[in-house]
């Protein structure tokens, strides 16, 4: 035994020597000194048993090595050994990654956990929000990332300088920002100060902003110009598309060849709609389930759909029709001019809806839930949700109590399968229970108590117009904790496709 252990330790030591790491392991007594003496440090708080930490380890090592020459340090802290240090830094889950600019200037790491992403994120973090450029540094700066943004400003133009600085602070995690006050450089770029040039390593290579410097206008310009004419929707780009404020047209296709082919076909439409509708391909093999969120069938590709990202409305293109330039152009033109109705996913309205719990679907949502003469309690559930299943018998009981009470025409107990019906409510977890009181339909009250018949009755009588209280026949022994389940939990459980 003893020998075997020593042998194993010997192997470990040999391995450690063989792969000298560029990641510095820190302890409570070395941490502060390290972040004080290094301008910028990325620190990983980890636990040896954590799976995500293990997956990150080789990526982290690789990033540390490539960042070494830029003097950007990567460190790690084993929280099973340095519990207090981790607690002091508010570590709640593993791994937690934080960027330190000295001991007091700390920000969360917001990039992906891949070597290339860590490297590029940390290079951006190490630069001042705006790098002052000269004719010697401009060319290299232009190539610093896929998208870089450079302002050409007169040295005396304080207002433009300040406006640009604000945008740079805000978007510094997304793009490198540079500025020059050399009029000759501006001229060489074909602009007159104040102007902004966004350089990109795709599409037409650059975009120019020459309007008056205004935070909102520049932000809008940046978001539009930095998005490729036809990009790719995936976990890294999804949130950019959702926050762009523009509708997103998806091209679902299963192979890279097919995505390329359809992109080429639809390019003229994307060009014509630039700044109005974003276009992107999406890998239907990996993210086919996302088609379902757009009310497309998930087994028939290629497919096309537009999502209005502000109101979250869906406009699927008929999957029985062929994707041609003419058909898609007509569809997109109609969408832009408001001639296409959003698709609303709904189960059919039940023929018999006389049970104690009324079944709501998208098609009868307004009639039932927004009936201004009634207090309507509605449960938003998902068929896979365990908490919903355990609530079901109690909810039936609640419905039955009201159905046979004097309030039977004033109080409605209802439920809707929110995975099969598009509802206007934003649902964060299942079950969600809300009361739409009579006379107050624009201000529903969300239930947050224990899921017992007794507490639900109390909620209805306290928040409803009719103060409708009914007597529960048996009292319940214990109150269930009001936990909810998120759709992400379901996705994680299924693990049969990647999530956006
Ligand atoms: C913007 O203002 C800062 C602070 O005064 C200055 O250091 C910087 O050089 C100015 N930028 C340009 C492009 O002149």
Short mmCIF file of C-alpha atoms and ligand atoms in Angstrom, two decimals:
data_model
loop_
_atom_site.label_atom_id
_atom_site.label_comp_id
_atom_site.label_asym_id
_atom_site.label_seq_id
_atom_site.Cartn_x
_atom_site.Cartn_y
_atom_site.Cartn_z
CA UNK A 1 0.00 0.00 0.00
CA UNK A 2 2.61 2.42 1.17
CA UNK A 3 4.79 1.78 -1.80
CA UNK A 4 1.90 2.03 -4.22
CA UNK A 5 0.98 5.43 -2.79
CA UNK A 6 4.51 6.73 -2.99
CA UNK A 7 4.72 5.50 -6.51
CA UNK A 8 1.52 7.34 -7.38
CA UNK A 9 2.77 10.52 -5.73
CA UNK A 10 6.00 10.18 -7.63
CA UNK A 11 4.08 9.99 -10.89
CA UNK A 12 2.08 13.07 -9.95
CA UNK A 13 5.22 15.00 -9.16
CA UNK A 14 6.77 13.94 -12.44
CA UNK A 15 3.66 15.07 -14.29
CA UNK A 16 3.77 18.41 -12.50
CA UNK A 17 7.35 18.98 -13.53
CA UNK A 18 6.75 17.87 -17.09
CA UNK A 19 3.88 20.33 -17.61
CA UNK A 20 5.02 23.52 -15.93
CA UNK A 21 1.87 25.59 -15.71
CA UNK A 22 1.42 29.24 -16.56
CA UNK A 23 -1.51 29.39 -14.14
CA UNK A 24 -0.46 30.56 -10.68
CA UNK A 25 -2.12 28.73 -7.81
CA UNK A 26 -2.84 31.24 -5.04
CA UNK A 27 -3.47 30.82 -1.34
CA UNK A 28 -4.83 33.15 1.30
CA UNK A 29 -1.36 34.48 2.13
CA UNK A 30 -0.28 35.04 -1.48
CA UNK A 31 -3.49 36.29 -3.06
CA UNK A 32 -3.47 39.99 -2.11
CA UNK A 33 0.17 40.49 -2.97
CA UNK A 34 -0.38 38.85 -6.35
CA UNK A 35 -3.32 41.03 -7.38
CA UNK A 36 -1.50 44.13 -6.07
CA UNK A 37 1.64 43.54 -8.04
CA UNK A 38 0.00 42.53 -11.31
CA UNK A 39 -1.97 45.11 -13.31
CA UNK A 40 -4.58 42.63 -14.41
CA UNK A 41 -5.35 39.15 -13.14
CA UNK A 42 -8.02 36.64 -14.05
CA UNK A 43 -8.75 34.47 -11.02
CA UNK A 44 -10.57 31.17 -11.10
CA UNK A 45 -12.15 30.03 -7.86
CA UNK A 46 -12.61 26.27 -8.19
CA UNK A 47 -13.19 23.03 -6.39
CA UNK A 48 -11.25 19.89 -7.35
CA UNK A 49 -14.42 17.80 -7.65
CA UNK A 50 -16.28 20.21 -9.93
CA UNK A 51 -16.89 18.90 -13.44
CA UNK A 52 -17.11 22.30 -15.14
CA UNK A 53 -13.80 23.23 -13.50
CA UNK A 54 -12.17 20.10 -14.91
CA UNK A 55 -13.49 20.91 -18.36
CA UNK A 56 -12.17 24.46 -18.06
CA UNK A 57 -8.69 23.43 -16.83
CA UNK A 58 -6.98 22.70 -20.19
CA UNK A 59 -8.60 25.77 -21.80
CA UNK A 60 -7.46 27.90 -18.88
CA UNK A 61 -3.91 26.56 -19.14
CA UNK A 62 -3.82 27.30 -22.85
CA UNK A 63 -5.12 30.85 -22.34
CA UNK A 64 -2.55 31.45 -19.56
CA UNK A 65 0.24 30.45 -21.90
CA UNK A 66 -0.93 32.66 -24.74
CA UNK A 67 -1.48 35.62 -22.41
CA UNK A 68 1.94 35.29 -20.77
CA UNK A 69 3.72 37.53 -23.25
CA UNK A 70 1.06 40.25 -22.78
CA UNK A 71 1.77 40.12 -19.05
CA UNK A 72 -1.81 39.17 -18.22
CA UNK A 73 -1.82 36.70 -15.34
CA UNK A 74 -4.16 33.79 -14.80
CA UNK A 75 -4.54 32.44 -11.28
CA UNK A 76 -6.58 29.76 -9.56
CA UNK A 77 -7.72 29.27 -6.01
CA UNK A 78 -8.80 25.92 -4.60
CA UNK A 79 -11.84 26.83 -2.51
CA UNK A 80 -11.81 23.54 -0.62
CA UNK A 81 -8.49 24.69 0.87
CA UNK A 82 -9.00 28.48 0.95
CA UNK A 83 -12.62 28.59 2.07
CA UNK A 84 -12.38 31.98 3.76
CA UNK A 85 -10.70 33.67 0.83
CA UNK A 86 -13.40 32.36 -1.49
CA UNK A 87 -16.14 33.47 0.84
CA UNK A 88 -14.60 36.93 1.06
CA UNK A 89 -14.84 37.16 -2.72
CA UNK A 90 -18.47 36.13 -2.79
CA UNK A 91 -17.92 32.79 -4.48
CA UNK A 92 -21.19 30.88 -4.63
CA UNK A 93 -20.63 28.35 -7.38
CA UNK A 94 -17.74 26.71 -9.22
CA UNK A 95 -15.97 27.78 -11.20
CA UNK A 96 -16.27 31.52 -10.49
CA UNK A 97 -14.06 33.72 -12.64
CA UNK A 98 -13.21 37.29 -11.73
CA UNK A 99 -11.06 39.99 -13.28
CA UNK A 100 -8.90 41.89 -10.79
CA UNK A 101 -7.37 45.30 -11.55
CA UNK A 102 -5.73 45.57 -8.17
CA UNK A 103 -7.43 44.22 -5.03
CA UNK A 104 -10.36 46.66 -5.11
CA UNK A 105 -11.36 46.83 -8.75
CA UNK A 106 -13.05 43.50 -9.40
CA UNK A 107 -15.49 42.56 -12.16
CA UNK A 108 -17.04 39.24 -13.13
CA UNK A 109 -15.60 37.45 -16.15
CA UNK A 110 -18.34 37.49 -18.76
CA UNK A 111 -16.77 35.58 -21.64
CA UNK A 112 -16.99 31.99 -22.78
CA UNK A 113 -14.93 29.30 -21.05
CA UNK A 114 -12.76 28.49 -24.05
CA UNK A 115 -9.06 29.29 -24.49
CA UNK A 116 -9.55 31.63 -27.46
CA UNK A 117 -12.45 33.44 -25.80
CA UNK A 118 -10.56 33.89 -22.52
CA UNK A 119 -7.53 35.21 -24.39
CA UNK A 120 -9.48 37.72 -26.44
CA UNK A 121 -11.59 38.83 -23.46
CA UNK A 122 -8.56 39.42 -21.27
CA UNK A 123 -6.70 41.33 -23.98
CA UNK A 124 -9.69 43.66 -24.25
CA UNK A 125 -9.78 44.01 -20.47
CA UNK A 126 -6.10 44.89 -20.34
CA UNK A 127 -6.43 47.79 -22.75
CA UNK A 128 -7.69 51.16 -21.58
CA UNK A 129 -11.36 51.52 -22.57
CA UNK A 130 -10.13 53.72 -25.41
CA UNK A 131 -6.61 53.25 -26.80
CA UNK A 132 -5.06 56.42 -28.18
CA UNK A 133 -3.80 55.56 -31.66
CA UNK A 134 -1.11 56.98 -33.90
CA UNK A 135 -0.12 56.21 -37.46
CA UNK A 136 2.27 53.60 -36.07
CA UNK A 137 -0.34 51.71 -34.07
CA UNK A 138 -3.53 52.12 -36.10
CA UNK A 139 -2.92 49.30 -38.59
CA UNK A 140 -2.21 46.71 -35.91
CA UNK A 141 -5.14 47.89 -33.84
CA UNK A 142 -7.49 47.41 -36.78
CA UNK A 143 -6.64 43.72 -36.70
CA UNK A 144 -6.92 43.28 -32.92
CA UNK A 145 -10.29 41.57 -33.17
CA UNK A 146 -13.08 40.62 -35.56
CA UNK A 147 -14.60 44.05 -34.93
CA UNK A 148 -12.76 47.15 -33.69
CA UNK A 149 -14.10 50.66 -33.37
CA UNK A 150 -12.00 53.78 -33.97
CA UNK A 151 -13.05 57.39 -33.49
CA UNK A 152 -11.34 60.24 -35.30
CA UNK A 153 -11.72 63.31 -33.09
CA UNK A 154 -10.09 66.78 -33.00
CA UNK A 155 -7.91 67.18 -29.94
CA UNK A 156 -10.04 70.20 -28.95
CA UNK A 157 -13.40 68.43 -29.39
CA UNK A 158 -14.02 67.51 -25.76
CA UNK A 159 -17.71 66.73 -26.22
CA UNK A 160 -17.20 64.07 -28.89
CA UNK A 161 -14.29 62.63 -26.94
CA UNK A 162 -16.44 62.30 -23.85
CA UNK A 163 -19.38 60.74 -25.69
CA UNK A 164 -17.13 58.18 -27.31
CA UNK A 165 -15.51 57.41 -23.96
CA UNK A 166 -18.92 56.63 -22.46
CA UNK A 167 -19.77 54.16 -25.19
CA UNK A 168 -16.37 52.53 -24.90
CA UNK A 169 -16.81 52.03 -21.14
CA UNK A 170 -20.18 50.47 -21.74
CA UNK A 171 -19.20 48.12 -24.56
CA UNK A 172 -15.58 47.42 -23.64
CA UNK A 173 -16.33 43.75 -23.06
CA UNK A 174 -17.58 43.46 -26.63
CA UNK A 175 -15.11 45.38 -28.78
CA UNK A 176 -11.72 47.13 -28.63
CA UNK A 177 -12.12 50.92 -28.89
CA UNK A 178 -9.48 53.28 -30.22
CA UNK A 179 -9.28 56.98 -30.99
CA UNK A 180 -6.99 59.30 -32.88
CA UNK A 181 -6.73 63.09 -33.06
CA UNK A 182 -4.43 63.02 -36.07
CA UNK A 183 -6.27 64.78 -38.91
CA UNK A 184 -3.98 63.20 -41.48
CA UNK A 185 -5.00 59.73 -40.31
CA UNK A 186 -8.67 60.63 -40.59
CA UNK A 187 -8.08 61.90 -44.08
CA UNK A 188 -6.27 58.73 -45.05
CA UNK A 189 -9.31 56.78 -43.87
CA UNK A 190 -11.55 59.02 -45.96
CA UNK A 191 -13.36 60.73 -43.09
CA UNK A 192 -13.39 64.15 -41.45
CA UNK A 193 -13.44 64.44 -37.65
CA UNK A 194 -15.59 63.75 -35.75
CA UNK A 195 -16.26 60.35 -37.29
CA UNK A 196 -16.22 56.70 -36.30
CA UNK A 197 -14.99 53.83 -38.39
CA UNK A 198 -15.92 50.28 -37.43
CA UNK A 199 -13.43 47.83 -38.91
CA UNK A 200 -14.52 44.22 -39.32
CA UNK A 201 -12.88 41.13 -40.73
CA UNK A 202 -16.00 40.09 -42.63
CA UNK A 203 -18.50 41.48 -45.14
CA UNK A 204 -17.45 44.87 -46.55
CA UNK A 205 -14.57 45.32 -44.07
CA UNK A 206 -15.68 48.60 -42.53
CA UNK A 207 -18.61 50.88 -41.78
CA UNK A 208 -18.51 54.62 -41.19
CA UNK A 209 -20.49 56.82 -38.80
CA UNK A 210 -20.44 60.54 -39.64
CA UNK A 211 -23.50 61.89 -37.82
CA UNK A 212 -23.36 64.03 -34.70
CA UNK A 213 -21.82 62.13 -31.75
CA UNK A 214 -24.68 60.93 -29.61
CA UNK A 215 -24.53 57.92 -27.30
CA UNK A 216 -27.73 56.36 -28.56
CA UNK A 217 -27.04 56.91 -32.24
CA UNK A 218 -23.51 55.52 -31.98
CA UNK A 219 -24.66 52.50 -30.02
CA UNK A 220 -27.26 51.75 -32.64
CA UNK A 221 -24.70 52.16 -35.40
CA UNK A 222 -22.29 49.84 -33.58
CA UNK A 223 -24.83 47.12 -33.02
CA UNK A 224 -25.95 47.17 -36.62
CA UNK A 225 -22.55 47.44 -38.24
CA UNK A 226 -20.87 44.83 -36.03
CA UNK A 227 -23.39 42.15 -36.90
CA UNK A 228 -22.46 40.20 -40.04
CA UNK A 229 -24.78 40.51 -43.02
CA UNK A 230 -25.69 36.87 -42.54
CA UNK A 231 -24.16 35.63 -39.31
CA UNK A 232 -24.61 32.47 -37.33
CA UNK A 233 -26.91 32.04 -34.34
CA UNK A 234 -25.30 30.02 -31.56
CA UNK A 235 -24.70 30.19 -27.82
CA UNK A 236 -22.07 32.94 -28.28
CA UNK A 237 -24.13 35.21 -30.53
CA UNK A 238 -27.71 34.59 -29.42
CA UNK A 239 -27.85 37.28 -26.75
CA UNK A 240 -26.34 39.88 -29.10
CA UNK A 241 -29.10 39.19 -31.58
CA UNK A 242 -31.77 39.30 -28.90
CA UNK A 243 -30.50 42.63 -27.54
CA UNK A 244 -29.95 44.24 -30.95
CA UNK A 245 -33.51 45.54 -30.98
CA UNK A 246 -33.99 44.29 -34.55
CA UNK A 247 -36.05 41.34 -35.71
CA UNK A 248 -34.01 38.23 -36.46
CA UNK A 249 -34.53 36.12 -39.57
CA UNK A 250 -33.34 32.54 -39.02
CA UNK A 251 -32.14 30.23 -41.76
CA UNK A 252 -32.34 26.71 -40.30
CA UNK A 253 -30.31 24.10 -42.18
CA UNK A 254 -28.60 20.90 -41.16
CA UNK A 255 -25.27 21.05 -43.00
CA UNK A 256 -22.69 23.84 -43.37
CA UNK A 257 -22.96 23.46 -47.17
CA UNK A 258 -26.68 23.98 -47.10
CA UNK A 259 -26.40 26.97 -44.76
CA UNK A 260 -23.87 28.53 -47.12
CA UNK A 261 -25.99 27.85 -50.16
CA UNK A 262 -29.15 29.38 -48.71
CA UNK A 263 -27.17 32.35 -47.36
CA UNK A 264 -25.88 33.06 -50.86
CA UNK A 265 -29.40 32.78 -52.20
CA UNK A 266 -30.91 35.17 -49.65
CA UNK A 267 -28.01 37.64 -49.53
CA UNK A 268 -29.74 40.29 -51.66
CA UNK A 269 -32.65 40.32 -49.19
CA UNK A 270 -30.32 40.61 -46.20
CA UNK A 271 -28.53 43.49 -47.94
CA UNK A 272 -31.79 45.29 -48.65
CA UNK A 273 -32.93 44.82 -45.03
CA UNK A 274 -29.65 45.77 -43.37
CA UNK A 275 -30.39 47.68 -40.17
CA UNK A 276 -34.05 46.62 -40.39
CA UNK A 277 -33.92 42.83 -40.05
CA UNK A 278 -30.88 40.79 -39.00
CA UNK A 279 -30.24 37.56 -40.91
CA UNK A 280 -28.45 34.53 -39.53
CA UNK A 281 -28.08 30.85 -40.17
CA UNK A 282 -28.61 28.32 -37.43
CA UNK A 283 -27.39 24.74 -37.24
CA UNK A 284 -30.61 22.74 -37.36
CA UNK A 285 -28.80 19.57 -36.23
CA UNK A 286 -27.56 21.09 -32.97
CA UNK A 287 -30.32 23.62 -32.32
CA UNK A 288 -33.30 22.15 -34.14
CA UNK A 289 -35.38 22.33 -30.99
CA UNK A 290 -35.16 26.12 -31.19
CA UNK A 291 -37.35 25.90 -34.31
CA UNK A 292 -40.15 24.85 -31.96
CA UNK A 293 -39.81 28.16 -30.08
CA UNK A 294 -40.51 29.90 -33.38
CA UNK A 295 -43.56 27.75 -34.02
CA UNK A 296 -41.83 25.80 -36.76
CA UNK A 297 -41.94 22.02 -36.96
CA UNK A 298 -38.69 20.63 -35.57
CA UNK A 299 -38.30 17.83 -38.08
CA UNK A 300 -38.52 19.60 -41.42
CA UNK A 301 -35.45 21.50 -42.60
CA UNK A 302 -34.34 23.75 -44.16
CA UNK A 303 -36.74 26.24 -42.67
CA UNK A 304 -37.07 30.00 -42.31
CA UNK A 305 -38.65 32.15 -39.61
CA UNK A 306 -38.53 35.71 -38.33
CA UNK A 307 -38.57 36.56 -34.65
CA UNK A 308 -39.61 40.02 -33.51
CA UNK A 309 -37.12 40.22 -30.66
CA UNK A 310 -38.69 43.09 -28.73
CA UNK A 311 -42.23 41.72 -28.47
CA UNK A 312 -41.12 38.10 -28.87
CA UNK A 313 -43.51 37.43 -31.73
CA UNK A 314 -42.90 34.59 -34.13
CA UNK A 315 -43.35 34.58 -37.89
CA UNK A 316 -42.60 31.11 -39.24
CA UNK A 317 -42.39 30.72 -43.01
CA UNK A 318 -44.68 27.91 -44.22
CA UNK A 319 -42.56 24.74 -44.15
CA UNK A 320 -44.57 23.21 -46.97
CA UNK A 321 -43.29 25.92 -49.31
CA UNK A 322 -39.87 25.90 -50.95
CA UNK A 323 -37.28 28.46 -49.81
CA UNK A 324 -36.72 30.56 -52.92
CA UNK A 325 -35.48 34.11 -53.36
CA UNK A 326 -38.91 35.27 -54.54
CA UNK A 327 -40.91 33.57 -51.80
CA UNK A 328 -38.66 34.73 -48.96
CA UNK A 329 -38.41 38.25 -50.38
CA UNK A 330 -42.20 38.53 -50.49
CA UNK A 331 -42.47 37.10 -46.97
CA UNK A 332 -39.84 39.48 -45.53
CA UNK A 333 -41.30 42.49 -47.35
CA UNK A 334 -44.75 41.66 -46.00
CA UNK A 335 -43.31 41.22 -42.51
CA UNK A 336 -41.56 44.58 -42.64
CA UNK A 337 -44.71 46.36 -43.81
CA UNK A 338 -46.72 44.72 -41.02
CA UNK A 339 -48.78 42.50 -43.29
CA UNK A 340 -47.90 39.18 -41.65
CA UNK A 341 -49.76 38.21 -38.49
CA UNK A 342 -47.63 36.66 -35.76
CA UNK A 343 -48.10 32.94 -35.35
CA UNK A 344 -49.71 32.04 -32.07
CA UNK A 345 -49.22 28.50 -30.88
CA UNK A 346 -52.38 27.12 -29.32
CA UNK A 347 -53.95 23.85 -28.38
CA UNK A 348 -57.55 23.62 -29.55
CA UNK A 349 -60.17 25.09 -27.24
CA UNK A 350 -61.56 22.11 -25.29
CA UNK A 351 -65.07 21.14 -26.40
CA UNK A 352 -66.13 20.45 -22.85
CA UNK A 353 -64.60 22.90 -20.43
CA UNK A 354 -66.96 22.43 -17.52
CA UNK A 355 -64.53 20.85 -15.06
CA UNK A 356 -63.64 22.56 -11.77
CA UNK A 357 -60.36 23.78 -13.27
CA UNK A 358 -60.95 25.63 -16.52
CA UNK A 359 -58.55 24.78 -19.33
CA UNK A 360 -57.02 27.85 -20.94
CA UNK A 361 -55.28 27.75 -24.32
CA UNK A 362 -53.88 30.65 -26.36
CA UNK A 363 -57.10 30.90 -28.35
CA UNK A 364 -59.40 31.40 -25.34
CA UNK A 365 -56.86 33.21 -23.13
CA UNK A 366 -58.46 36.64 -23.60
CA UNK A 367 -62.01 35.36 -23.17
CA UNK A 368 -61.29 33.49 -19.96
CA UNK A 369 -58.38 35.23 -18.26
CA UNK A 370 -59.23 38.80 -19.22
CA UNK A 371 -62.97 38.49 -18.47
CA UNK A 372 -63.30 41.71 -16.49
CA UNK A 373 -66.25 40.45 -14.44
CA UNK A 374 -64.32 37.59 -12.88
CA UNK A 375 -61.45 36.96 -10.51
CA UNK A 376 -59.32 34.47 -12.44
CA UNK A 377 -56.60 32.44 -10.79
CA UNK A 378 -54.41 30.86 -13.46
CA UNK A 379 -51.65 28.31 -13.17
CA UNK A 380 -48.99 28.26 -15.91
CA UNK A 381 -47.59 24.74 -16.00
CA UNK A 382 -45.41 22.45 -18.06
CA UNK A 383 -46.25 18.78 -18.58
CA UNK A 384 -42.78 17.68 -17.45
CA UNK A 385 -42.74 19.75 -14.26
CA UNK A 386 -42.79 17.69 -11.09
CA UNK A 387 -43.91 20.52 -8.80
CA UNK A 388 -46.87 21.06 -11.13
CA UNK A 389 -47.82 17.40 -10.86
CA UNK A 390 -47.79 17.49 -7.09
CA UNK A 391 -49.86 20.66 -7.11
CA UNK A 392 -52.48 19.18 -9.50
CA UNK A 393 -54.73 17.34 -6.99
CA UNK A 394 -54.74 20.34 -4.63
CA UNK A 395 -55.52 22.66 -7.50
CA UNK A 396 -58.43 20.42 -8.54
CA UNK A 397 -59.67 20.51 -4.97
CA UNK A 398 -59.43 24.31 -4.96
CA UNK A 399 -61.39 24.48 -8.22
CA UNK A 400 -64.07 22.16 -6.87
CA UNK A 401 -64.46 24.24 -3.70
CA UNK A 402 -65.16 27.40 -5.70
CA UNK A 403 -67.31 25.60 -8.28
CA UNK A 404 -69.80 24.54 -5.66
CA UNK A 405 -69.66 27.78 -3.67
CA UNK A 406 -71.72 30.94 -3.87
CA UNK A 407 -68.81 32.45 -5.85
CA UNK A 408 -69.05 29.98 -8.73
CA UNK A 409 -69.88 32.73 -11.26
CA UNK A 410 -67.34 35.19 -9.93
CA UNK A 411 -64.18 33.16 -9.39
CA UNK A 412 -62.49 31.01 -12.04
CA UNK A 413 -59.71 28.57 -11.24
CA UNK A 414 -57.81 27.98 -14.49
CA UNK A 415 -54.65 26.40 -15.86
CA UNK A 416 -52.68 26.64 -19.09
CA UNK A 417 -49.94 24.43 -20.51
CA UNK A 418 -47.49 27.23 -21.20
CA UNK A 419 -45.28 24.99 -23.33
CA UNK A 420 -48.07 24.32 -25.81
CA UNK A 421 -49.63 27.77 -25.88
CA UNK A 422 -48.17 31.22 -26.53
CA UNK A 423 -49.24 33.29 -23.56
CA UNK A 424 -48.52 37.01 -23.15
CA UNK A 425 -47.14 36.47 -19.64
CA UNK A 426 -43.44 36.18 -19.15
CA UNK A 427 -42.99 32.89 -17.31
CA UNK A 428 -39.72 32.32 -15.44
CA UNK A 429 -40.45 28.97 -13.86
CA UNK A 430 -43.14 26.34 -13.46
CA UNK A 431 -45.61 26.43 -11.94
CA UNK A 432 -46.35 30.16 -11.96
CA UNK A 433 -49.68 31.15 -10.45
CA UNK A 434 -51.27 34.55 -11.01
CA UNK A 435 -54.52 36.20 -10.08
CA UNK A 436 -56.16 38.38 -12.69
CA UNK A 437 -58.70 40.16 -10.49
CA UNK A 438 -61.93 41.57 -11.89
CA UNK A 439 -61.54 45.24 -12.70
CA UNK A 440 -57.74 45.03 -12.48
CA UNK A 441 -56.76 42.92 -15.48
CA UNK A 442 -53.72 45.02 -16.29
CA UNK A 443 -52.20 44.32 -12.90
CA UNK A 444 -52.13 40.60 -12.22
CA UNK A 445 -50.74 39.53 -8.85
CA UNK A 446 -48.22 36.70 -8.81
CA UNK A 447 -48.63 34.09 -6.07
CA UNK A 448 -45.57 33.38 -3.98
CA UNK A 449 -46.98 31.52 -0.96
CA UNK A 450 -46.97 27.85 -0.10
CA UNK A 451 -48.90 25.68 -2.52
CA UNK A 452 -51.69 24.64 -0.21
CA UNK A 453 -55.42 24.91 -0.76
CA UNK A 454 -55.72 26.99 2.38
CA UNK A 455 -53.12 29.58 1.37
CA UNK A 456 -54.45 29.79 -2.17
CA UNK A 457 -57.94 30.54 -0.86
CA UNK A 458 -56.48 33.23 1.35
CA UNK A 459 -54.67 34.71 -1.64
CA UNK A 460 -57.85 34.82 -3.73
CA UNK A 461 -59.89 36.39 -0.95
CA UNK A 462 -57.23 38.98 -0.17
CA UNK A 463 -56.43 40.00 -3.74
CA UNK A 464 -59.64 39.35 -5.67
CA UNK A 465 -62.44 41.84 -6.21
CA UNK A 466 -65.04 39.57 -4.57
CA UNK A 467 -63.03 38.74 -1.45
CA UNK A 468 -64.22 35.21 -2.13
CA UNK A 469 -63.32 32.91 0.72
CA UNK A 470 -64.45 29.30 0.83
CA UNK A 471 -64.04 26.76 3.58
CA UNK A 472 -61.59 23.98 3.04
CA UNK A 473 -62.91 20.61 4.12
CA UNK A 474 -59.75 19.02 5.45
CA UNK A 475 -56.75 20.88 6.72
CA UNK A 476 -53.42 20.02 5.27
CA UNK A 477 -50.59 18.69 7.34
CA UNK A 478 -47.66 20.51 5.82
CA UNK A 479 -46.97 23.32 3.45
CA UNK A 480 -44.96 22.44 0.39
CA UNK A 481 -41.99 24.68 -0.34
CA UNK A 482 -42.82 26.92 -3.28
CA UNK A 483 -39.99 25.89 -5.56
CA UNK A 484 -40.29 26.31 -9.30
CA UNK A 485 -38.63 24.49 -12.14
CA UNK A 486 -37.05 26.38 -14.99
CA UNK A 487 -37.20 25.34 -18.62
CA UNK A 488 -33.40 25.22 -18.48
CA UNK A 489 -33.68 22.45 -15.91
CA UNK A 490 -35.74 20.44 -18.32
CA UNK A 491 -33.25 21.03 -21.14
CA UNK A 492 -30.44 19.96 -18.86
CA UNK A 493 -32.36 16.83 -17.92
CA UNK A 494 -33.00 15.89 -21.52
CA UNK A 495 -29.51 16.75 -22.76
CA UNK A 496 -30.48 15.67 -26.23
CA UNK A 497 -29.59 18.97 -27.83
CA UNK A 498 -27.61 22.09 -27.05
CA UNK A 499 -29.34 25.06 -25.57
CA UNK A 500 -29.05 28.60 -26.82
C1 LIG B 1 -9.77 62.33 -25.12
O1 LIG B 1 -9.59 62.92 -23.85
C2 LIG B 1 -8.60 62.30 -23.06
C3 LIG B 1 -8.64 62.94 -21.70
O2 LIG B 1 -8.54 64.33 -21.79
C4 LIG B 1 -7.25 62.45 -23.74
O3 LIG B 1 -6.25 61.81 -22.98
C5 LIG B 1 -7.33 61.82 -25.12
O4 LIG B 1 -6.13 62.03 -25.81
C6 LIG B 1 -8.47 62.42 -25.92
N1 LIG B 1 -8.62 61.67 -27.16
C7 LIG B 1 -8.35 62.18 -28.35
C8 LIG B 1 -8.57 61.29 -29.52
O5 LIG B 1 -7.91 63.31 -28.50
#
